[in-house]
Coordinates of C-alpha atoms in Angstrom, one line a residue:
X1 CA 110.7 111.4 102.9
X2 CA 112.2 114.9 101.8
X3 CA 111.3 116.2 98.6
X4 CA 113.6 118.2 96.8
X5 CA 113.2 120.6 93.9
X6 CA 114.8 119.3 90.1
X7 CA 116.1 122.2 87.9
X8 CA 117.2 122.4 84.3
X9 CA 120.1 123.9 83.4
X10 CA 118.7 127.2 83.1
X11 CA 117.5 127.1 86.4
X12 CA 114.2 126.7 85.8
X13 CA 112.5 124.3 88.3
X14 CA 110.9 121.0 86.1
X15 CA 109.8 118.8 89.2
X16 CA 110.7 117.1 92.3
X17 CA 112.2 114.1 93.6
X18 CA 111.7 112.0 96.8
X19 CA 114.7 111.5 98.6
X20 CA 115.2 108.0 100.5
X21 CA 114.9 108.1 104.3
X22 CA 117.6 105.4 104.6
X23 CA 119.9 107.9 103.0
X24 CA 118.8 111.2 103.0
X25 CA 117.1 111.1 106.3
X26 CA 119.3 109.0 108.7
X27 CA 119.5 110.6 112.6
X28 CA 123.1 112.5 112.3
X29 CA 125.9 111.0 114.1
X30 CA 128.3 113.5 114.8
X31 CA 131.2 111.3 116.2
X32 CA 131.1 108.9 113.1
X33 CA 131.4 112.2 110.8
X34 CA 134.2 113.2 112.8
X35 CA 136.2 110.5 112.4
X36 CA 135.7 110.1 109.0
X37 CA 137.2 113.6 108.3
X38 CA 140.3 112.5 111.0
X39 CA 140.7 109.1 108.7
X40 CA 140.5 110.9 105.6
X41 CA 143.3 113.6 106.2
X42 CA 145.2 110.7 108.3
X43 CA 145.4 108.9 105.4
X44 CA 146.2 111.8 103.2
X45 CA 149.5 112.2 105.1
X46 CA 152.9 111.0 103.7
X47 CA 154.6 110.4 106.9
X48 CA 158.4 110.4 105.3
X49 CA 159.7 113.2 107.6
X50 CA 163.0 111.8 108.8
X51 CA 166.3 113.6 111.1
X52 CA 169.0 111.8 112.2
X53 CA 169.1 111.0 116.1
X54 CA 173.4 111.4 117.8
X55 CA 173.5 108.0 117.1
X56 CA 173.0 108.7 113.4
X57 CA 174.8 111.6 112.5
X58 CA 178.3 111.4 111.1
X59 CA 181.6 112.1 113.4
X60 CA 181.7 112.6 117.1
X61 CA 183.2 109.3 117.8
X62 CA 186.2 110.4 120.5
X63 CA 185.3 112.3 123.8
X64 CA 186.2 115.6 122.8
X65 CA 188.2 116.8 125.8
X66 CA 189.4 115.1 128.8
X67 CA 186.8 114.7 131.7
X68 CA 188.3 117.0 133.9
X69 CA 190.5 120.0 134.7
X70 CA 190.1 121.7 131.4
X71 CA 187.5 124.1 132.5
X72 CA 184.8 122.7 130.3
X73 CA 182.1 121.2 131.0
X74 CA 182.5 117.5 130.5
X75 CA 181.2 116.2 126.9
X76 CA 181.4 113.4 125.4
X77 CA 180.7 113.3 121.8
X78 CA 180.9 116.9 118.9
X79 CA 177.6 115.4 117.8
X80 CA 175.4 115.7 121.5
X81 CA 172.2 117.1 120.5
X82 CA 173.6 120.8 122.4
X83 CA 176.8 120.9 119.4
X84 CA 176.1 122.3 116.0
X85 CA 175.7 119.4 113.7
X86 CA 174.5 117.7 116.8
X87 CA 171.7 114.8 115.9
X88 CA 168.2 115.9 117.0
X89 CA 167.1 114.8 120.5
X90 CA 163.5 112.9 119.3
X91 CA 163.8 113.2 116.0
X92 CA 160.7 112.6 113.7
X93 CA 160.8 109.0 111.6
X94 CA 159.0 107.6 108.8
X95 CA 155.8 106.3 109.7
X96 CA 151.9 105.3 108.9
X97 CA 149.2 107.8 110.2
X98 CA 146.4 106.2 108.8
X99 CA 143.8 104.0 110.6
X100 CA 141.0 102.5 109.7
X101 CA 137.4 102.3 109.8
X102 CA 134.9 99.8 109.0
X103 CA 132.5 99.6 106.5
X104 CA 129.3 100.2 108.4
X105 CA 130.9 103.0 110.1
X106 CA 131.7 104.9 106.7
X107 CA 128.6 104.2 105.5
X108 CA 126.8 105.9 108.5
X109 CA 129.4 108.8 108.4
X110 CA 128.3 109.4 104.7
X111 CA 124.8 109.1 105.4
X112 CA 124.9 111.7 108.1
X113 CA 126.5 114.2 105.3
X114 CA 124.3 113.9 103.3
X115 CA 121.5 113.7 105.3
X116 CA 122.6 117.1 107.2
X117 CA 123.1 119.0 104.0
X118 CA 119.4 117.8 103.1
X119 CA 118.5 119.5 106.0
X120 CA 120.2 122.6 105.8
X121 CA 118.5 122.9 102.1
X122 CA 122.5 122.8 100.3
X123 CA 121.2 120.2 98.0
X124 CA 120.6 121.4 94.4
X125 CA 119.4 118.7 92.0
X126 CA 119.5 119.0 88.0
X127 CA 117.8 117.0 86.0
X128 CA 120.9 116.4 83.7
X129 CA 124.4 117.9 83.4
X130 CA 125.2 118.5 79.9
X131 CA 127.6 120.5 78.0
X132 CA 128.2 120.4 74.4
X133 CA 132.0 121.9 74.6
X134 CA 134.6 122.2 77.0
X135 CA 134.0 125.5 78.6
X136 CA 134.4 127.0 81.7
X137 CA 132.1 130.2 81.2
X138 CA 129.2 127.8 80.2
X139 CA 129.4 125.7 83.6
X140 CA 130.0 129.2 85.8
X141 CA 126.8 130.2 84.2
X142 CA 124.5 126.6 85.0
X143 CA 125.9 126.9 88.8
X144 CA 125.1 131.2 88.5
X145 CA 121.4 130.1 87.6
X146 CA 121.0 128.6 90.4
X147 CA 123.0 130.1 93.3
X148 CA 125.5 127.9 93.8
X149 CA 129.4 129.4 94.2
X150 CA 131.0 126.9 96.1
X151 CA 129.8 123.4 95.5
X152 CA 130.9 119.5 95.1
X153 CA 129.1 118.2 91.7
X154 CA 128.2 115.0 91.6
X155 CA 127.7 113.0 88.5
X156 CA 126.7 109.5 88.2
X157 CA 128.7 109.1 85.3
X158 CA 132.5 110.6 83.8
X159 CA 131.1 113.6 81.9
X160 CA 134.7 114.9 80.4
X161 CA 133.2 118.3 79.1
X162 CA 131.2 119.0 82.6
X163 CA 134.5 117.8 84.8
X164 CA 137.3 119.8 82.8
X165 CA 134.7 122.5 82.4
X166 CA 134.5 123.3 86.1
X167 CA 138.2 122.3 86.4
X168 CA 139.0 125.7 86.9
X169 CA 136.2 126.9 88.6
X170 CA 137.8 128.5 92.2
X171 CA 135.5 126.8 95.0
X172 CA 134.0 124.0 92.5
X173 CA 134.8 120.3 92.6
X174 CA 133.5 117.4 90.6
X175 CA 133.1 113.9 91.8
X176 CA 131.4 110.6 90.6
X177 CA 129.3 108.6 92.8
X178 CA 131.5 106.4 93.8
X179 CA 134.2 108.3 94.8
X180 CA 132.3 111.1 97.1
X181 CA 133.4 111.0 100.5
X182 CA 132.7 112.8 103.8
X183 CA 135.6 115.4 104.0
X184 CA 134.3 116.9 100.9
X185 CA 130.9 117.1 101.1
X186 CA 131.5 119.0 104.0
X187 CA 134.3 120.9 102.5
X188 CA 131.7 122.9 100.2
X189 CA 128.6 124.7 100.8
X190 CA 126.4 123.0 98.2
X191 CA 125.8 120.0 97.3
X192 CA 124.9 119.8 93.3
X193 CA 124.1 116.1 91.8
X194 CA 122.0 115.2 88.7
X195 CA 118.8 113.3 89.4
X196 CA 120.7 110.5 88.0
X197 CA 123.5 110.5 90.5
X198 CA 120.9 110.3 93.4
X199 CA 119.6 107.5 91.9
X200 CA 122.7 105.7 91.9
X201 CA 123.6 106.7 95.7
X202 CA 120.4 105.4 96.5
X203 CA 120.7 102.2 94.8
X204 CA 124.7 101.9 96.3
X205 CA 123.9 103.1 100.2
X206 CA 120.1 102.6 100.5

């Protein structure tokens, strides 16, 4: 099992904590992780893009000159995708990007996250997160005590002063336990949680 240093919020270290193996320590599976992030910004997609095939647009119902003799060359609608005004030849339609994955298979895909950042040492661990006012210098300071610019905090529960706090913060993200996912874990550097919120990932994914 990994051990990992515990800080206050002055950046002082205060202990350790052992981090579960079925969690923490997993064997990586890049493929998993790779579809996660593909699932995640799949689903992220609208997909209401719409243009309006020839058969769509408005007008163009008559030939527009006879077939033959004028010179032209033969056409048979103003609204052929070559007119201006023309419909578009495969024009893009509404529809669903996203696709699914089980439940085992996200599981693992978070696992590997978080077990990789374990390993790369981007896990910072406080031993509580708490602000007594809403203010953003206060929580650029906690993250400045201990290195941290760019990071996903991760609380176990909504902490309104700590999440509106970093609201603002360019390259800082908050997130509860349940709601962390694999696209951004990977999308910051660090990975900052309270000893409380690895508790409860333990307890949830363990």
């Amino acid at each position: 099992m990994a051990n990992v240093s515990v800080y206050n919020m002055e950046g002082k270290e205060v202990g350790t904590i052992e981090l579960n193996d079925a969690v923490f320590g997993v064997e990586v599976n890049e493929h998993l992780v790779h579809m996660a992030v593909r699932s995640q910004l799949a689903n992220n997609r609208q997909g209401t893009q719409k243009a309006k095939t020839r058969s769509e647009v408005s007008g163009g119902g008559r030939k527009p000159w006879r077939q033959k003799g004028t010179g032209h060359a033969r056409q048979g609608s103003t609204r052929a995708p070559q007119w201006t005004g023309g419909g578009v030849v495969f024009a893009p339609v509404p529809r669903d990007y996203s696709f699914k994955m089980n439940k085992k298979e996200k599981q693992a895909a978070l696992k590997s996250v978080l077990t990789s950042k374990v390993q790369e040492s981007k896990v910072v661990v406080f031993d509580e997160l708490k602000l007594d006012e809403i203010k953003t210098k206060a929580m650029v300071n906690v993250l400045k005590n201990v290195n941290v610019d760019n990071a996903l905090v991760v609380l176990n529960e909504n902490d309104a002063n700590v999440v509106k706090s970093a609201k603002n913060i360019e390259g800082v993200q908050t997130a509860l336990v349940n709601t962390i996912n694999v696209y951004d874990i990977l999308k910051y550097n660090t990975l900052v949680m309270t000893k409380a919120a690895v508790e409860a990932i333990e307890e949830v994914y363990a």
